[in-house]
Amino acid sequence: MTNQRDFVGYAGKPPDPRWPGDARLALNIVLNYEEGSEASYPDGDARSELGLTEVSSSGLPGRDMAAESMFEYGSRVGIWRILRLLRERRMPATVFACALALERNPAVAQAIREAGYDVCSHGWRWTPPQGQTREQEAHDIARAVASLEKSLGERPAGWYCRYAPTEHTRSLLAEHGGFLYDSDSYADELPYWVRMADGEHRLVIPYTQAHNDGKFVRSGIATAGDFFTFLRDSFDMLYEEGREQPRMMSVGLHMRLVGHPGRAAGLARFLDYVRQHEHVWICRRIDIARHWHRLHPPA
């Protein structure tokens, strides 16, 4: 990745995305499928993963089997509820998939294929690349791609680190080849190009921690109504701005969080609200990437 930070971006004058159908807003629903890739004692780790579960900390020494079962809920129940909600509304989505998680649940991999969702690699496991050498990080990238290709029948076109990327991540993706974009940024509301040290440009499709069900355990959102209201208000602002300047909105979901019925109800309400509006392009992330490559190549 480049070491220089960019505080200017589009300088208040972003390009017209020219979304299909003259859409005011491109909406991408992201399913983070991670269950089975997290740190756990059975996989030789020294701890049980508690990230984005119903408990923020545990006083339990050793293995936390309660936390493990919360992850299992996401793959046994939550994913199927969210897939149903999207299927009933005929809405596409993108899956940020950890490779090991799909290896351990072939039924989910098959459902993703049948739904026609695209997959953005979420890494091999929940391994912080900050603790790796450049060679180790490159190895994990290659391992994740090979695994996802085997599980899904095609390789991922995008990449999003489970933890923050390193200074090497973007250049390693370029060296590996085959990626149309990465989403390792929260810096904008439209895709943008970054120029690498070798002079080549890489497409970034920024993600979000704002329109994200992680707020259920991080930021005080407690009910389906809270979640719906926040997503609706964000959508309304972007949709209104889209009269003059079309935008992009990502919505991030985790199966062990929003997959619970009292939270999924808020998501369903939001999806139905979106369907009441014209000039919204509900799309996959790969669709955005291909659109930007075609209509907005780097200068």
Short mmCIF file of C-alpha atoms in Angstrom, two decimals:
data_model
loop_
_atom_site.label_atom_id
_atom_site.label_comp_id
_atom_site.label_asym_id
_atom_site.label_seq_id
_atom_site.Cartn_x
_atom_site.Cartn_y
_atom_site.Cartn_z
CA MET A 1 0.00 0.00 0.00
CA THR A 2 1.12 3.58 -0.40
CA ASN A 3 2.52 5.16 2.75
CA GLN A 4 1.15 8.63 1.97
CA ARG A 5 -2.19 9.59 3.50
CA ASP A 6 -4.71 11.44 1.35
CA PHE A 7 -6.83 14.02 3.16
CA VAL A 8 -8.12 15.64 -0.06
CA GLY A 9 -9.81 12.90 -2.07
CA TYR A 10 -12.22 14.36 -4.60
CA ALA A 11 -11.92 17.82 -2.96
CA GLY A 12 -15.67 18.24 -2.70
CA LYS A 13 -16.16 17.61 -6.43
CA PRO A 14 -16.58 13.87 -6.87
CA PRO A 15 -17.27 12.50 -10.34
CA ASP A 16 -20.72 11.53 -11.54
CA PRO A 17 -20.63 7.76 -11.11
CA ARG A 18 -23.13 7.32 -13.95
CA TRP A 19 -24.69 4.37 -12.19
CA PRO A 20 -26.87 2.12 -14.37
CA GLY A 21 -30.40 3.41 -14.88
CA ASP A 22 -29.36 6.90 -13.76
CA ALA A 23 -29.53 5.64 -10.17
CA ARG A 24 -29.05 8.15 -7.39
CA LEU A 25 -27.53 5.52 -5.14
CA ALA A 26 -25.66 2.25 -5.53
CA LEU A 27 -26.54 0.00 -2.58
CA ASN A 28 -24.41 -3.02 -1.74
CA ILE A 29 -25.42 -5.49 0.97
CA VAL A 30 -22.40 -7.28 2.46
CA LEU A 31 -22.64 -10.59 4.32
CA ASN A 32 -19.54 -11.16 6.44
CA TYR A 33 -19.25 -14.93 6.61
CA GLU A 34 -16.59 -15.69 9.23
CA GLU A 35 -17.91 -18.47 11.43
CA GLY A 36 -15.32 -21.23 11.72
CA SER A 37 -12.33 -19.04 10.89
CA GLU A 38 -12.03 -17.32 14.25
CA ALA A 39 -9.46 -18.03 16.95
CA SER A 40 -10.34 -21.17 18.90
CA TYR A 41 -8.66 -23.80 21.03
CA PRO A 42 -9.58 -26.66 18.67
CA ASP A 43 -7.59 -24.85 15.96
CA GLY A 44 -4.55 -24.54 18.18
CA ASP A 45 -5.04 -20.95 19.29
CA ALA A 46 -4.38 -19.79 22.83
CA ARG A 47 -7.76 -18.11 23.21
CA SER A 48 -11.39 -18.20 22.22
CA GLU A 49 -12.50 -15.38 19.90
CA LEU A 50 -15.05 -12.99 21.43
CA GLY A 51 -15.18 -10.41 18.62
CA LEU A 52 -18.69 -9.36 17.63
CA THR A 53 -20.40 -11.77 20.00
CA GLU A 54 -22.91 -11.20 22.78
CA VAL A 55 -20.07 -10.88 25.31
CA SER A 56 -17.38 -8.22 25.10
CA SER A 57 -15.07 -9.92 27.57
CA SER A 58 -14.83 -13.14 29.48
CA GLY A 59 -13.42 -13.90 32.89
CA LEU A 60 -13.24 -17.55 31.97
CA PRO A 61 -9.79 -19.10 31.92
CA GLY A 62 -9.04 -21.22 28.90
CA ARG A 63 -11.58 -22.29 26.32
CA ASP A 64 -14.85 -20.34 26.13
CA MET A 65 -17.34 -22.81 24.71
CA ALA A 66 -20.22 -20.37 25.11
CA ALA A 67 -18.51 -17.92 22.73
CA GLU A 68 -17.80 -20.78 20.33
CA SER A 69 -21.48 -21.64 20.19
CA MET A 70 -22.34 -18.03 19.31
CA PHE A 71 -20.21 -18.36 16.19
CA GLU A 72 -21.85 -21.70 15.44
CA TYR A 73 -25.25 -19.99 15.60
CA GLY A 74 -24.20 -17.71 12.76
CA SER A 75 -23.42 -20.61 10.44
CA ARG A 76 -26.19 -22.93 11.60
CA VAL A 77 -29.06 -20.42 11.78
CA GLY A 78 -28.20 -16.80 11.09
CA ILE A 79 -26.89 -17.18 7.55
CA TRP A 80 -30.00 -19.05 6.44
CA ARG A 81 -32.32 -16.39 7.82
CA ILE A 82 -30.46 -13.60 6.02
CA LEU A 83 -30.30 -15.58 2.78
CA ARG A 84 -34.06 -16.08 3.00
CA LEU A 85 -34.75 -12.37 3.51
CA LEU A 86 -32.68 -11.48 0.46
CA ARG A 87 -34.08 -14.30 -1.65
CA GLU A 88 -37.68 -13.32 -0.92
CA ARG A 89 -36.91 -9.76 -2.07
CA ARG A 90 -34.77 -10.90 -5.01
CA MET A 91 -31.88 -8.76 -3.85
CA PRO A 92 -28.25 -9.45 -4.76
CA ALA A 93 -25.45 -9.27 -2.21
CA THR A 94 -21.72 -9.64 -1.75
CA VAL A 95 -20.15 -12.09 0.68
CA PHE A 96 -16.97 -11.13 2.52
CA ALA A 97 -15.94 -14.73 3.05
CA CYS A 98 -13.18 -16.18 5.20
CA ALA A 99 -11.89 -19.15 3.24
CA LEU A 100 -11.71 -21.62 6.13
CA ALA A 101 -15.29 -20.78 7.15
CA LEU A 102 -16.61 -21.86 3.73
CA GLU A 103 -14.46 -24.98 3.76
CA ARG A 104 -16.21 -25.98 6.95
CA ASN A 105 -19.72 -25.38 5.65
CA PRO A 106 -20.06 -26.55 2.04
CA ALA A 107 -23.83 -26.04 2.22
CA VAL A 108 -23.31 -22.29 2.63
CA ALA A 109 -20.82 -22.25 -0.25
CA GLN A 110 -23.41 -23.97 -2.43
CA ALA A 111 -26.12 -21.50 -1.37
CA ILE A 112 -23.84 -18.58 -2.27
CA ARG A 113 -23.23 -20.08 -5.71
CA GLU A 114 -26.92 -20.72 -6.28
CA ALA A 115 -27.85 -17.17 -5.24
CA GLY A 116 -25.33 -15.68 -7.66
CA TYR A 117 -23.61 -13.61 -4.99
CA ASP A 118 -20.04 -12.51 -5.58
CA VAL A 119 -17.35 -13.21 -3.01
CA CYS A 120 -14.73 -10.79 -1.76
CA SER A 121 -11.96 -12.62 0.07
CA HIS A 122 -11.96 -11.92 3.80
CA GLY A 123 -8.71 -13.78 4.23
CA TRP A 124 -7.85 -17.35 5.14
CA ARG A 125 -8.53 -16.99 8.87
CA TRP A 126 -8.81 -14.21 11.44
CA THR A 127 -5.05 -13.74 11.42
CA PRO A 128 -3.75 -10.21 12.03
CA PRO A 129 -1.35 -9.52 9.14
CA GLN A 130 0.46 -6.97 11.33
CA GLY A 131 2.17 -9.86 13.06
CA GLN A 132 3.31 -11.49 9.84
CA THR A 133 6.28 -11.08 7.57
CA ARG A 134 5.64 -9.98 4.00
CA GLU A 135 6.17 -13.57 2.89
CA GLN A 136 3.70 -14.94 5.43
CA GLU A 137 1.05 -12.43 4.39
CA ALA A 138 1.60 -13.33 0.72
CA HIS A 139 1.24 -17.02 1.60
CA ASP A 140 -2.08 -16.43 3.37
CA ILE A 141 -3.40 -14.41 0.41
CA ALA A 142 -2.56 -17.23 -1.99
CA ARG A 143 -4.01 -19.83 0.38
CA ALA A 144 -7.27 -17.94 0.76
CA VAL A 145 -7.70 -17.47 -2.99
CA ALA A 146 -7.03 -21.14 -3.75
CA SER A 147 -9.43 -22.27 -1.03
CA LEU A 148 -12.26 -19.96 -2.11
CA GLU A 149 -11.83 -20.99 -5.73
CA LYS A 150 -12.15 -24.63 -4.70
CA SER A 151 -15.23 -23.97 -2.53
CA LEU A 152 -17.03 -21.72 -5.01
CA GLY A 153 -15.80 -22.72 -8.45
CA GLU A 154 -14.34 -19.28 -9.12
CA ARG A 155 -11.76 -17.07 -7.49
CA PRO A 156 -12.63 -13.88 -5.58
CA ALA A 157 -12.33 -10.57 -7.44
CA GLY A 158 -11.89 -8.44 -4.31
CA TRP A 159 -10.08 -8.43 -0.98
CA TYR A 160 -10.93 -7.11 2.48
CA CYS A 161 -8.70 -7.79 5.49
CA ARG A 162 -10.36 -9.10 8.63
CA TYR A 163 -8.02 -6.82 10.53
CA ALA A 164 -6.50 -3.62 9.20
CA PRO A 165 -4.22 -4.11 6.19
CA THR A 166 -0.47 -3.63 6.32
CA GLU A 167 1.69 -1.35 4.21
CA HIS A 168 2.32 -4.38 1.99
CA THR A 169 -1.21 -5.71 1.49
CA ARG A 170 -2.19 -3.78 -1.62
CA SER A 171 1.10 -4.44 -3.40
CA LEU A 172 0.86 -8.14 -2.48
CA LEU A 173 -2.59 -8.29 -4.02
CA ALA A 174 -1.20 -6.74 -7.20
CA GLU A 175 1.66 -9.25 -7.25
CA HIS A 176 -0.73 -12.14 -6.80
CA GLY A 177 -2.91 -10.83 -9.60
CA GLY A 178 -6.56 -11.28 -10.52
CA PHE A 179 -8.08 -8.72 -8.15
CA LEU A 180 -10.29 -5.98 -9.57
CA TYR A 181 -10.41 -4.05 -6.28
CA ASP A 182 -9.86 -4.07 -2.57
CA SER A 183 -12.10 -2.64 0.15
CA ASP A 184 -9.44 -1.93 2.77
CA SER A 185 -10.54 1.67 3.31
CA TYR A 186 -13.30 3.64 4.99
CA ALA A 187 -12.22 6.95 3.45
CA ASP A 188 -14.97 7.80 0.95
CA GLU A 189 -18.49 7.23 -0.34
CA LEU A 190 -17.38 6.47 -3.89
CA PRO A 191 -14.75 4.19 -5.39
CA TYR A 192 -11.39 5.78 -6.09
CA TRP A 193 -8.01 4.91 -7.58
CA VAL A 194 -4.71 4.86 -5.72
CA ARG A 195 -1.36 5.05 -7.44
CA MET A 196 1.15 2.49 -6.28
CA ALA A 197 4.91 2.84 -5.98
CA ASP A 198 5.34 1.01 -9.29
CA GLY A 199 3.14 3.59 -11.04
CA GLU A 200 0.19 1.25 -11.44
CA HIS A 201 -3.29 2.20 -10.18
CA ARG A 202 -5.46 0.06 -7.93
CA LEU A 203 -9.19 0.45 -7.45
CA VAL A 204 -10.50 0.90 -3.91
CA ILE A 205 -14.19 0.38 -3.16
CA PRO A 206 -14.44 1.72 0.40
CA TYR A 207 -16.35 -0.21 3.04
CA THR A 208 -18.03 1.05 6.23
CA GLN A 209 -18.14 0.50 9.95
CA ALA A 210 -21.03 2.96 10.20
CA HIS A 211 -23.83 1.14 8.34
CA ASN A 212 -22.85 -2.05 10.10
CA ASP A 213 -24.57 -4.40 12.52
CA GLY A 214 -21.42 -4.33 14.64
CA LYS A 215 -23.13 -1.36 16.27
CA PHE A 216 -25.31 -3.84 18.15
CA VAL A 217 -22.31 -4.74 20.32
CA ARG A 218 -20.11 -1.67 19.93
CA SER A 219 -22.14 1.52 19.75
CA GLY A 220 -25.34 1.26 21.75
CA ILE A 221 -27.78 0.22 19.03
CA ALA A 222 -29.98 -2.23 20.87
CA THR A 223 -33.16 -2.91 18.88
CA ALA A 224 -34.31 -3.69 15.37
CA GLY A 225 -35.92 -0.26 15.38
CA ASP A 226 -32.61 1.42 16.20
CA PHE A 227 -30.89 -0.42 13.36
CA PHE A 228 -33.64 0.33 10.86
CA THR A 229 -33.78 4.00 11.80
CA PHE A 230 -30.03 4.47 11.42
CA LEU A 231 -29.94 2.70 8.05
CA ARG A 232 -33.05 4.52 6.84
CA ASP A 233 -31.71 7.94 7.81
CA SER A 234 -28.40 7.21 6.11
CA PHE A 235 -30.20 6.02 3.00
CA ASP A 236 -32.46 9.09 2.96
CA MET A 237 -29.53 11.49 3.19
CA LEU A 238 -27.61 9.76 0.42
CA TYR A 239 -30.71 9.39 -1.75
CA GLU A 240 -31.53 13.09 -1.46
CA GLU A 241 -27.93 14.07 -2.21
CA GLY A 242 -28.10 11.71 -5.15
CA ARG A 243 -30.31 14.15 -7.03
CA GLU A 244 -27.18 16.16 -7.71
CA GLN A 245 -24.36 13.82 -6.73
CA PRO A 246 -24.99 10.08 -6.79
CA ARG A 247 -23.34 8.07 -4.02
CA MET A 248 -22.65 4.55 -2.85
CA MET A 249 -23.86 2.87 0.34
CA SER A 250 -22.55 -0.36 1.84
CA VAL A 251 -24.42 -2.21 4.59
CA GLY A 252 -22.29 -4.65 6.58
CA LEU A 253 -23.88 -7.69 8.23
CA HIS A 254 -22.61 -10.51 10.45
CA MET A 255 -24.53 -13.74 10.64
CA ARG A 256 -24.10 -14.23 14.41
CA LEU A 257 -25.44 -10.70 15.03
CA VAL A 258 -28.14 -9.63 12.61
CA GLY A 259 -29.05 -13.27 12.07
CA HIS A 260 -30.97 -13.26 15.33
CA PRO A 261 -34.71 -12.70 14.80
CA GLY A 262 -35.04 -9.52 16.85
CA ARG A 263 -32.30 -7.90 14.76
CA ALA A 264 -33.15 -9.44 11.40
CA ALA A 265 -36.53 -7.75 11.67
CA GLY A 266 -34.80 -4.36 11.40
CA LEU A 267 -32.88 -5.47 8.34
CA ALA A 268 -36.08 -6.75 6.69
CA ARG A 269 -37.76 -3.41 7.39
CA PHE A 270 -34.87 -1.57 5.78
CA LEU A 271 -34.84 -3.80 2.69
CA ASP A 272 -38.57 -3.23 2.23
CA TYR A 273 -38.08 0.52 2.67
CA VAL A 274 -35.42 0.55 -0.06
CA ARG A 275 -37.77 -1.26 -2.43
CA GLN A 276 -40.20 1.64 -2.21
CA HIS A 277 -37.72 3.92 -3.99
CA GLU A 278 -36.88 4.24 -7.65
CA HIS A 279 -33.43 5.06 -9.03
CA VAL A 280 -31.58 2.76 -6.61
CA TRP A 281 -29.08 0.31 -8.05
CA ILE A 282 -29.00 -2.66 -5.68
CA CYS A 283 -25.88 -4.44 -6.78
CA ARG A 284 -22.96 -6.68 -6.00
CA ARG A 285 -19.51 -5.31 -5.27
CA ILE A 286 -18.08 -6.87 -8.40
CA ASP A 287 -20.71 -4.98 -10.40
CA ILE A 288 -19.46 -1.70 -8.94
CA ALA A 289 -15.86 -2.66 -9.69
CA ARG A 290 -16.58 -3.54 -13.30
CA HIS A 291 -18.62 -0.38 -13.75
CA TRP A 292 -15.82 1.81 -12.39
CA HIS A 293 -13.13 0.09 -14.44
CA ARG A 294 -15.22 0.60 -17.57
CA LEU A 295 -16.48 4.16 -17.11
CA HIS A 296 -13.96 5.72 -14.73
CA PRO A 297 -10.49 4.40 -15.53
CA PRO A 298 -7.55 6.06 -13.75
CA ALA A 299 -6.45 9.35 -15.21
#
